[in-house]
CSV table of C-alpha atoms in Angstrom, one decimal:
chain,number,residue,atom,x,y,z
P,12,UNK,CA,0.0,0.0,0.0
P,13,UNK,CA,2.7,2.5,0.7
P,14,UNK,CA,4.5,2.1,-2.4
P,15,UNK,CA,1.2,3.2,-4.2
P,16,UNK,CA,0.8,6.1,-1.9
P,17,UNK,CA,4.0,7.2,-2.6
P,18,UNK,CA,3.7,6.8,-6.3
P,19,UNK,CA,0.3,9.2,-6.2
P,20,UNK,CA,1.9,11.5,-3.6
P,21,UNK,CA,4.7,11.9,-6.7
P,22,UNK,CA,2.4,12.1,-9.3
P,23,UNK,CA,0.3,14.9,-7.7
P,24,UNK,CA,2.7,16.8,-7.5
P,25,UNK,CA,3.9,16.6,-11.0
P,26,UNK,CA,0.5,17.3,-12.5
P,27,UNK,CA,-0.3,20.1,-10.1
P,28,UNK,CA,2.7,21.6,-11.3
P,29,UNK,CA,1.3,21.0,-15.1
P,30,UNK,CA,-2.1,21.8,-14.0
P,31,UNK,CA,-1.1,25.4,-12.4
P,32,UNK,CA,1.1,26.2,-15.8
P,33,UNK,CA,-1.8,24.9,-17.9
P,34,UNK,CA,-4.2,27.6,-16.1
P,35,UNK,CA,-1.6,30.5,-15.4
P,36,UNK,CA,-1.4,30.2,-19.4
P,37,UNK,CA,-5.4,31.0,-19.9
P,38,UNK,CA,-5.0,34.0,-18.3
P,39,UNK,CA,-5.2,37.1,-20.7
P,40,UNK,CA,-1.9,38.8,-19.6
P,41,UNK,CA,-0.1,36.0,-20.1
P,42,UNK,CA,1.3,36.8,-23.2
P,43,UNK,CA,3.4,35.8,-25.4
P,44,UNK,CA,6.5,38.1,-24.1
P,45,UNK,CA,5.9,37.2,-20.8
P,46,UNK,CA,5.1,33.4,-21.7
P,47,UNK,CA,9.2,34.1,-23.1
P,48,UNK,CA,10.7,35.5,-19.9
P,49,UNK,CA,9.3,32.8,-18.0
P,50,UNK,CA,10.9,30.1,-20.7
P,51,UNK,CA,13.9,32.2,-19.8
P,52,UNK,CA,14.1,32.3,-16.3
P,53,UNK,CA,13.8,28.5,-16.5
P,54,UNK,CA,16.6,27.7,-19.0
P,55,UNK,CA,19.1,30.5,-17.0
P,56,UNK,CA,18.2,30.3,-13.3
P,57,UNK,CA,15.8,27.0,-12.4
P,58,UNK,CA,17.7,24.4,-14.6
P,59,UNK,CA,21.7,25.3,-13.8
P,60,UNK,CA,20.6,25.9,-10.1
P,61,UNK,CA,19.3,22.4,-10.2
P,62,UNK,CA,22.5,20.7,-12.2
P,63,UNK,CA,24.7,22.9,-9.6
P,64,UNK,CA,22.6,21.5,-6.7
P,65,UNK,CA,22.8,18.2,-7.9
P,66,UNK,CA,26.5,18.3,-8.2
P,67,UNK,CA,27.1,19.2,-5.1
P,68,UNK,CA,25.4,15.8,-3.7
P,69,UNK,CA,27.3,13.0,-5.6
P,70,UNK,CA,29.8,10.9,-4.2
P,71,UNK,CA,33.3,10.1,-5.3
P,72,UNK,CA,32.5,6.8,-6.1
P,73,UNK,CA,31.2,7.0,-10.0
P,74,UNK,CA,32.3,5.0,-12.2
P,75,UNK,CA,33.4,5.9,-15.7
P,76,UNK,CA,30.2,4.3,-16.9
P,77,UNK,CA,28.1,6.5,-15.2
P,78,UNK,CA,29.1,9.0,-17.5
P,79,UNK,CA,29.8,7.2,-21.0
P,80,UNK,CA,26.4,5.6,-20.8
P,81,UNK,CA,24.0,8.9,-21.3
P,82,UNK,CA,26.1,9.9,-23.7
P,83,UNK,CA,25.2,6.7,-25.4
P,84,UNK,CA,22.2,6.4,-24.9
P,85,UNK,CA,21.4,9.8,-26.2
P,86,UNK,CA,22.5,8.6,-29.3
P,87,UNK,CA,20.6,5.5,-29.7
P,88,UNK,CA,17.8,7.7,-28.3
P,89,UNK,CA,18.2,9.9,-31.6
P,90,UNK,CA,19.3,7.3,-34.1
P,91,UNK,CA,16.6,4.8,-33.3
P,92,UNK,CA,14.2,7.9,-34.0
P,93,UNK,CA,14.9,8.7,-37.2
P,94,UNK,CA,15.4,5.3,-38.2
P,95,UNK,CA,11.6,4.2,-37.0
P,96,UNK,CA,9.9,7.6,-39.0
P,97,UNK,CA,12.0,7.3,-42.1
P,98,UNK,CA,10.5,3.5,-41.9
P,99,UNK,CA,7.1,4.7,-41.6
P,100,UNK,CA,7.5,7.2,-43.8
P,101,UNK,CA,9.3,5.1,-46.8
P,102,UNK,CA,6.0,4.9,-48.9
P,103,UNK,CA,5.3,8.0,-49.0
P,104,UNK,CA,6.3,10.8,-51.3
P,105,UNK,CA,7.0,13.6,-48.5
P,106,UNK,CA,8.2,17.4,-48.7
P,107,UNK,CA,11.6,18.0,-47.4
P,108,UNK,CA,9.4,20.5,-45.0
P,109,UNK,CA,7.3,17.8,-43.6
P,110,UNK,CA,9.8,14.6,-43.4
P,111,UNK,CA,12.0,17.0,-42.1
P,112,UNK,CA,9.9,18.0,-39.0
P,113,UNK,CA,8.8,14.7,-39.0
P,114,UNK,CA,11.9,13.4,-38.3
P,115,UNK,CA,13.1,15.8,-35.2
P,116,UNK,CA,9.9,15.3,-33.4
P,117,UNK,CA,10.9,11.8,-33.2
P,118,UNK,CA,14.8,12.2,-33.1
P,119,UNK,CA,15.2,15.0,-30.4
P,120,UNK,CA,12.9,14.4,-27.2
P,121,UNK,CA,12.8,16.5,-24.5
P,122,UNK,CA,15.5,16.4,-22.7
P,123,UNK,CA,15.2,18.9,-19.9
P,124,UNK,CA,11.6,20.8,-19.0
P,125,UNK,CA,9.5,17.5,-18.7
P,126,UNK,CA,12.2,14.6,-18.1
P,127,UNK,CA,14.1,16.5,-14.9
P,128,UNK,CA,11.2,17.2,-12.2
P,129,UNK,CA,10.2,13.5,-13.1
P,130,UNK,CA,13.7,12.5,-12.2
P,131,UNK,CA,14.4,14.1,-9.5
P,132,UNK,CA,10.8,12.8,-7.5
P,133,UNK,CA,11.8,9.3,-8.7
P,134,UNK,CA,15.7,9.3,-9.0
P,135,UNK,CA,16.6,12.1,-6.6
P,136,UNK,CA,19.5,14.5,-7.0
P,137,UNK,CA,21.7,11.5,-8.0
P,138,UNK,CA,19.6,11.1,-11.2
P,139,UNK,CA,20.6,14.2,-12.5
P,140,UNK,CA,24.3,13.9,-13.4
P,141,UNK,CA,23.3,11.2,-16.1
P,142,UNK,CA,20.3,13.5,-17.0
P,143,UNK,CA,22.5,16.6,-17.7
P,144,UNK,CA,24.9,13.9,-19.4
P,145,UNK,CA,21.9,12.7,-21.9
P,146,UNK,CA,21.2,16.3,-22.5
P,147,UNK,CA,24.4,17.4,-23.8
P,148,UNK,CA,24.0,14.7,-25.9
P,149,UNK,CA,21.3,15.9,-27.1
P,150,UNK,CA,22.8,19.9,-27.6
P,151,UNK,CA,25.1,18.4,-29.9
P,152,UNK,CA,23.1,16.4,-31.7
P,153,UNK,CA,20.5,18.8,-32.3
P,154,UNK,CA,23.0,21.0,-33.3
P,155,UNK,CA,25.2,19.1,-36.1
P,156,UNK,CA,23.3,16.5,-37.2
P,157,UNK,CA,19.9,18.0,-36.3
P,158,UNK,CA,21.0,21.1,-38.1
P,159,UNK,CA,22.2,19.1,-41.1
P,160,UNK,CA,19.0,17.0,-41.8
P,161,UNK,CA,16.6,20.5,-41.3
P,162,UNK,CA,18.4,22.7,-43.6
P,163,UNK,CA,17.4,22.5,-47.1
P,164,UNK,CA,20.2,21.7,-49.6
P,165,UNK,CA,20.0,25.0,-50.6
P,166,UNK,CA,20.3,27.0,-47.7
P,167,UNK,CA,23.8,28.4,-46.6
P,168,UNK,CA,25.0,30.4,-43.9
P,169,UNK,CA,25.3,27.1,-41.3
P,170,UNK,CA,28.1,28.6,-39.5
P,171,UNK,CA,29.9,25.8,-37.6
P,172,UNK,CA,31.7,28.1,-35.1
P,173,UNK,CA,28.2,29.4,-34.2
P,174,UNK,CA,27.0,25.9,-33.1
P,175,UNK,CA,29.6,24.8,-30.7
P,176,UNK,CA,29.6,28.6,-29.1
P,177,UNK,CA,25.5,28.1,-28.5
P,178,UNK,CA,26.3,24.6,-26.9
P,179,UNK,CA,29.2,25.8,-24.7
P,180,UNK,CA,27.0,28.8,-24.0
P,181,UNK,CA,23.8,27.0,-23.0
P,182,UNK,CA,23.3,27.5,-19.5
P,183,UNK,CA,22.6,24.0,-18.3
P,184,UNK,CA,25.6,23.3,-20.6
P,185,UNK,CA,28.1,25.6,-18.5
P,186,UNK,CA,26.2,25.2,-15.3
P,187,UNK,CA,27.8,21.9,-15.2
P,188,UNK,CA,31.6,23.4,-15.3
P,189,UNK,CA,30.3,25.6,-12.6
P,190,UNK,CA,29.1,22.9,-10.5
P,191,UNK,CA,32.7,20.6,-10.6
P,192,UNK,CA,34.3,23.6,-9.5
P,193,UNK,CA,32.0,24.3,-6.4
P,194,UNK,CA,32.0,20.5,-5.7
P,195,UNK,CA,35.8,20.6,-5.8
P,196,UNK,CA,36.2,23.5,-3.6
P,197,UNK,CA,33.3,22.3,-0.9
P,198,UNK,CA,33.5,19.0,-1.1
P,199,UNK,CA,31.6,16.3,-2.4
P,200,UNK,CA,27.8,15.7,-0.7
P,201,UNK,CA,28.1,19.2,0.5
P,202,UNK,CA,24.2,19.8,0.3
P,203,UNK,CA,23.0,16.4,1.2
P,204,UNK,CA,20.7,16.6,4.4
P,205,UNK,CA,20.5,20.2,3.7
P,206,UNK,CA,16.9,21.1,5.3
P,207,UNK,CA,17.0,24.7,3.2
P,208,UNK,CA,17.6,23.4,-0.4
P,209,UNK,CA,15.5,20.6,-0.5
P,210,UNK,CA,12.9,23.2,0.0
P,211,UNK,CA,14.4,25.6,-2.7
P,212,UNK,CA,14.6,22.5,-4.9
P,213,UNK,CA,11.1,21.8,-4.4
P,214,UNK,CA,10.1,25.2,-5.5
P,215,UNK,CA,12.3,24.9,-8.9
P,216,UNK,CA,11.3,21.6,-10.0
P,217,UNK,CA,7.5,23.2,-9.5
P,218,UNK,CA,8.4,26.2,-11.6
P,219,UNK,CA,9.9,24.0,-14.2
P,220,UNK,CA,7.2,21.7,-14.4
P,221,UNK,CA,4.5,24.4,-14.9
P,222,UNK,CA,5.9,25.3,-18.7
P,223,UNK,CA,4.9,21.9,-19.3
P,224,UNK,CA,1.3,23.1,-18.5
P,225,UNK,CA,1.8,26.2,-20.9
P,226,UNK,CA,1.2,24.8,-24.2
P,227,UNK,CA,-1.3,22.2,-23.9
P,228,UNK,CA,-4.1,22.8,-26.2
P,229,UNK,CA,-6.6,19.6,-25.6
P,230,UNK,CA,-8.7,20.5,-28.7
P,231,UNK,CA,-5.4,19.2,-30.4
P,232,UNK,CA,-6.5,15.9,-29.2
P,233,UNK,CA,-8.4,15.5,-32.0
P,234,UNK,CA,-4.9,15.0,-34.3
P,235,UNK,CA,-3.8,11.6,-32.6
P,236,UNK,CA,-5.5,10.0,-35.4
P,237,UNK,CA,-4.6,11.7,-38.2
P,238,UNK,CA,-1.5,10.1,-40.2
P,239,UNK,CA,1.6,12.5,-39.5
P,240,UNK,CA,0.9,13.0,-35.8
P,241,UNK,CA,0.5,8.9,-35.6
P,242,UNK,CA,3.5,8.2,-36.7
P,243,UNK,CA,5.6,10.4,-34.6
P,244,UNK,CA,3.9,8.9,-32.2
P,245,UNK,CA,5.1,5.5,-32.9
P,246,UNK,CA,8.5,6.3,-33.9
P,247,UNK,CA,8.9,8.9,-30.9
P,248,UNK,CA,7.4,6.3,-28.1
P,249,UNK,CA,8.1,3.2,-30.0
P,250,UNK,CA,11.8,3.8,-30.6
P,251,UNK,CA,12.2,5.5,-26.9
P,252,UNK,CA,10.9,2.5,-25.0
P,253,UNK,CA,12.8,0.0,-27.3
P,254,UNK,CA,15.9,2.2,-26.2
P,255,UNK,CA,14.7,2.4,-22.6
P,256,UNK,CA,13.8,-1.5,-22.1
P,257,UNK,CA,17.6,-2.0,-23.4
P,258,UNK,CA,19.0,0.3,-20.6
P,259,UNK,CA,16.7,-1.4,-17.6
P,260,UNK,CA,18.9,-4.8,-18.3
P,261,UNK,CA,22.5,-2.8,-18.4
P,262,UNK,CA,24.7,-3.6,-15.3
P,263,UNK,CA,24.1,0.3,-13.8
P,264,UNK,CA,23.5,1.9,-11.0
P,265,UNK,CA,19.3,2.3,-10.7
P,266,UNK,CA,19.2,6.5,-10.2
P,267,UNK,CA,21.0,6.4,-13.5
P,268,UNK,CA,19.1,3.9,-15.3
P,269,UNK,CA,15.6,5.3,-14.1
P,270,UNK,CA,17.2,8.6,-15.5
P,271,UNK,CA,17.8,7.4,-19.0
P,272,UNK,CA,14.8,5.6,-19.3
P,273,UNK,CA,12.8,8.4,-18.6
P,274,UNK,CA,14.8,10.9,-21.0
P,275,UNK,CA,14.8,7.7,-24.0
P,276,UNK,CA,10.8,7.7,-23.6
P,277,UNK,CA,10.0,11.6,-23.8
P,278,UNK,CA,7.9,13.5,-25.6
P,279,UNK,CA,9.5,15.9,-28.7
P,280,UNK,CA,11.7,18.5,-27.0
P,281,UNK,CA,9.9,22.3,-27.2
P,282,UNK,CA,13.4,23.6,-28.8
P,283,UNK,CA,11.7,21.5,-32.1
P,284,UNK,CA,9.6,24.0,-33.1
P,285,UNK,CA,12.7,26.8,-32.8
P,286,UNK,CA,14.2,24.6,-35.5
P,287,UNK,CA,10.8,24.3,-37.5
P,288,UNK,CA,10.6,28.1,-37.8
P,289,UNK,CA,14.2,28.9,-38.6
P,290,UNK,CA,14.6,26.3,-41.2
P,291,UNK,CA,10.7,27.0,-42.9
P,292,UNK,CA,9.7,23.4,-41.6
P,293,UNK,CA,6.1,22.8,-41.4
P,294,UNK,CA,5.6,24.2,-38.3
P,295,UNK,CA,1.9,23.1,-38.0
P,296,UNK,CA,2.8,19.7,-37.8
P,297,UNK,CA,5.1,20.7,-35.6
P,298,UNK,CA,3.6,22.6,-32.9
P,299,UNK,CA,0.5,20.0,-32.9
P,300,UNK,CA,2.9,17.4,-32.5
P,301,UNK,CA,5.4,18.7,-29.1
P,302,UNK,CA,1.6,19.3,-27.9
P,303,UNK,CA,-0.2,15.8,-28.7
P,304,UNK,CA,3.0,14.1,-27.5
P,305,UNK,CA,3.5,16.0,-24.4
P,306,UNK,CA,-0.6,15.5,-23.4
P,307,UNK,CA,0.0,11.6,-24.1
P,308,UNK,CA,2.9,11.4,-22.4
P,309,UNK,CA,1.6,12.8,-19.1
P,310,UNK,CA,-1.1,10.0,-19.4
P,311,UNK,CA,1.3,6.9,-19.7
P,312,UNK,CA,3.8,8.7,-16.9
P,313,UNK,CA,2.0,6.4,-14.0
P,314,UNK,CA,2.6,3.4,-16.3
P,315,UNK,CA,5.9,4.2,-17.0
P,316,UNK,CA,7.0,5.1,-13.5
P,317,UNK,CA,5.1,2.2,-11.9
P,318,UNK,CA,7.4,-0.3,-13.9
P,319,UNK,CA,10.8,1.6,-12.9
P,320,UNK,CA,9.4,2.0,-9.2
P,321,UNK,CA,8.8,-1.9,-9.1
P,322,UNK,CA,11.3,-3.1,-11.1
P,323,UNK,CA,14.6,-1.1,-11.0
């Protein structure tokens, strides 16, 4: 009985987080510039303080696997994407504006708003080294060969200095540097038991769960059925929990593999429809897409986390 009450108690407070961004969104002066701000506050104060906070509770005793494994798995997170919509998509005669969009909704999850308050209620602060590790994974993939497969053949100006300064420069990306340091010079565990951050840390994985609320439209429901939005859905879960199933059997510790899974089985990462716009994707299939996959994945998130919680 208690481990279901503990599961719920988790849950609730993910979707009340989801719930209170979903509402906060509906009101009128909730705008799109403020909508941006708060996108920004999250990427360059609640995520790094997280990563640094995290940091600052490991032990010395990681193993080289811990950190060679998200990096790997990021990639057959990515890979296996693209390789399960290109399959579904091999009949058909698509527009480089569709397959393209297509293919990073199922090739790039998200990595950081929706996977790291899951993590952290179900992995702890421990979960988040491999998390930050999958993500930078993900920076550089969406990056090279993200940028490569979106750009039309005809488009120039993909400047290959610009792409590794926006993944040095990307806060959760340099937060990490930051956090090393501070765990050098205070030593490691410095924050464990500490009464004052695991109520700050409560706070931030709150705010960051409430963008997940911002963007769901449920009259987008309606587009599971139709036949792009289907088949990112099959290639995006399909390939993720084919990925994730393979890391549950690898000889790791659980906080990490409970990490990865959760990263592998995502929905498509927000930073998509960035992408979509500067590259003149088809941006309606990709909007309606983050937003179908984000709403289904909060509905299989007890599944999911009820197999982890029994079984890793």
């Amino acid at each position: 009985m208690g481990f279901f009450v503990d599961l719920l108690s988790r849950l609730a407070f993910l979707y009340a987080g989801v719930l209170a961004g979903y509402v906060v969104a509906q009101i009128p002066f909730f705008g799109a510039n403020i909508r941006r701000h708060f996108y920004a506050f999250v990427i360059w104060v609640v995520a790094p303080a997280l990563i640094i906070g995290s940091l600052l509770t490991i032990k010395t005793n990681a193993s080289v696997s811990d950190y060679t494994f998200p990096i790997l798995a990021s990639i057959a997170t990515t890979i296996s994407g693209y390789v399960a919509i290109r399959l579904l998509c091999s009949t058909m005669e698509t527009p480089h504006a569709r397959k393209s969009a297509l293919e990073s909704l199922s090739a790039f999850p998200n990595s950081l708003n929706f996977p790291f308050p899951v993590i952290l209620a179900f992995a702890g602060t421990d979960g988040l080294i491999p998390a930050t590790l999958f993500l930078l994974g993900q920076l550089i993939l969406r990056n090279t060969l993200g940028v490569w497969t979106n750009a039309p053949r005809q488009k120039e100006g993909i400047n290959s200095k610009e792409i590794v300064r926006k993944i040095l420069l990307f806060p959760p990306v340099f937060s990490v540097g930051i956090g090393f340091m501070l765990w050098l010079f205070l030593g490691p565990q410095s924050l464990n038991e500490n009464q004052t951050y695991v109520l700050v840390q409560k706070v931030l994985i709150f705010t960051m769960v409430m963008t997940i609320g911002f963007d769901l439209d449920l009259g987008l429901l309606r587009q599971v059925t139709s036949g792009p939005i289907l088949k990112v859905i099959i290639s995006r879960f399909g390939a993720g929990f084919v990925v994730g199933l393979g890391i549950l059997f690898l000889p790791l510790p659980s906080y990490v593999r409970v990490a990865l899974f959760i990263q592998a089985v995502a929905p498509p990462a927000v930073a998509n429809q960035v992408y979509a716009e500067y590259f003149d994707l088809d941006t309606k299939v990709t909007s309606t897409g983050i937003v179908v996959l984000t709403f289904i994945a909060l509905l299989i998130l007890p599944l999911e986390l009820f197999v982890l919680l029994e079984f890793v």
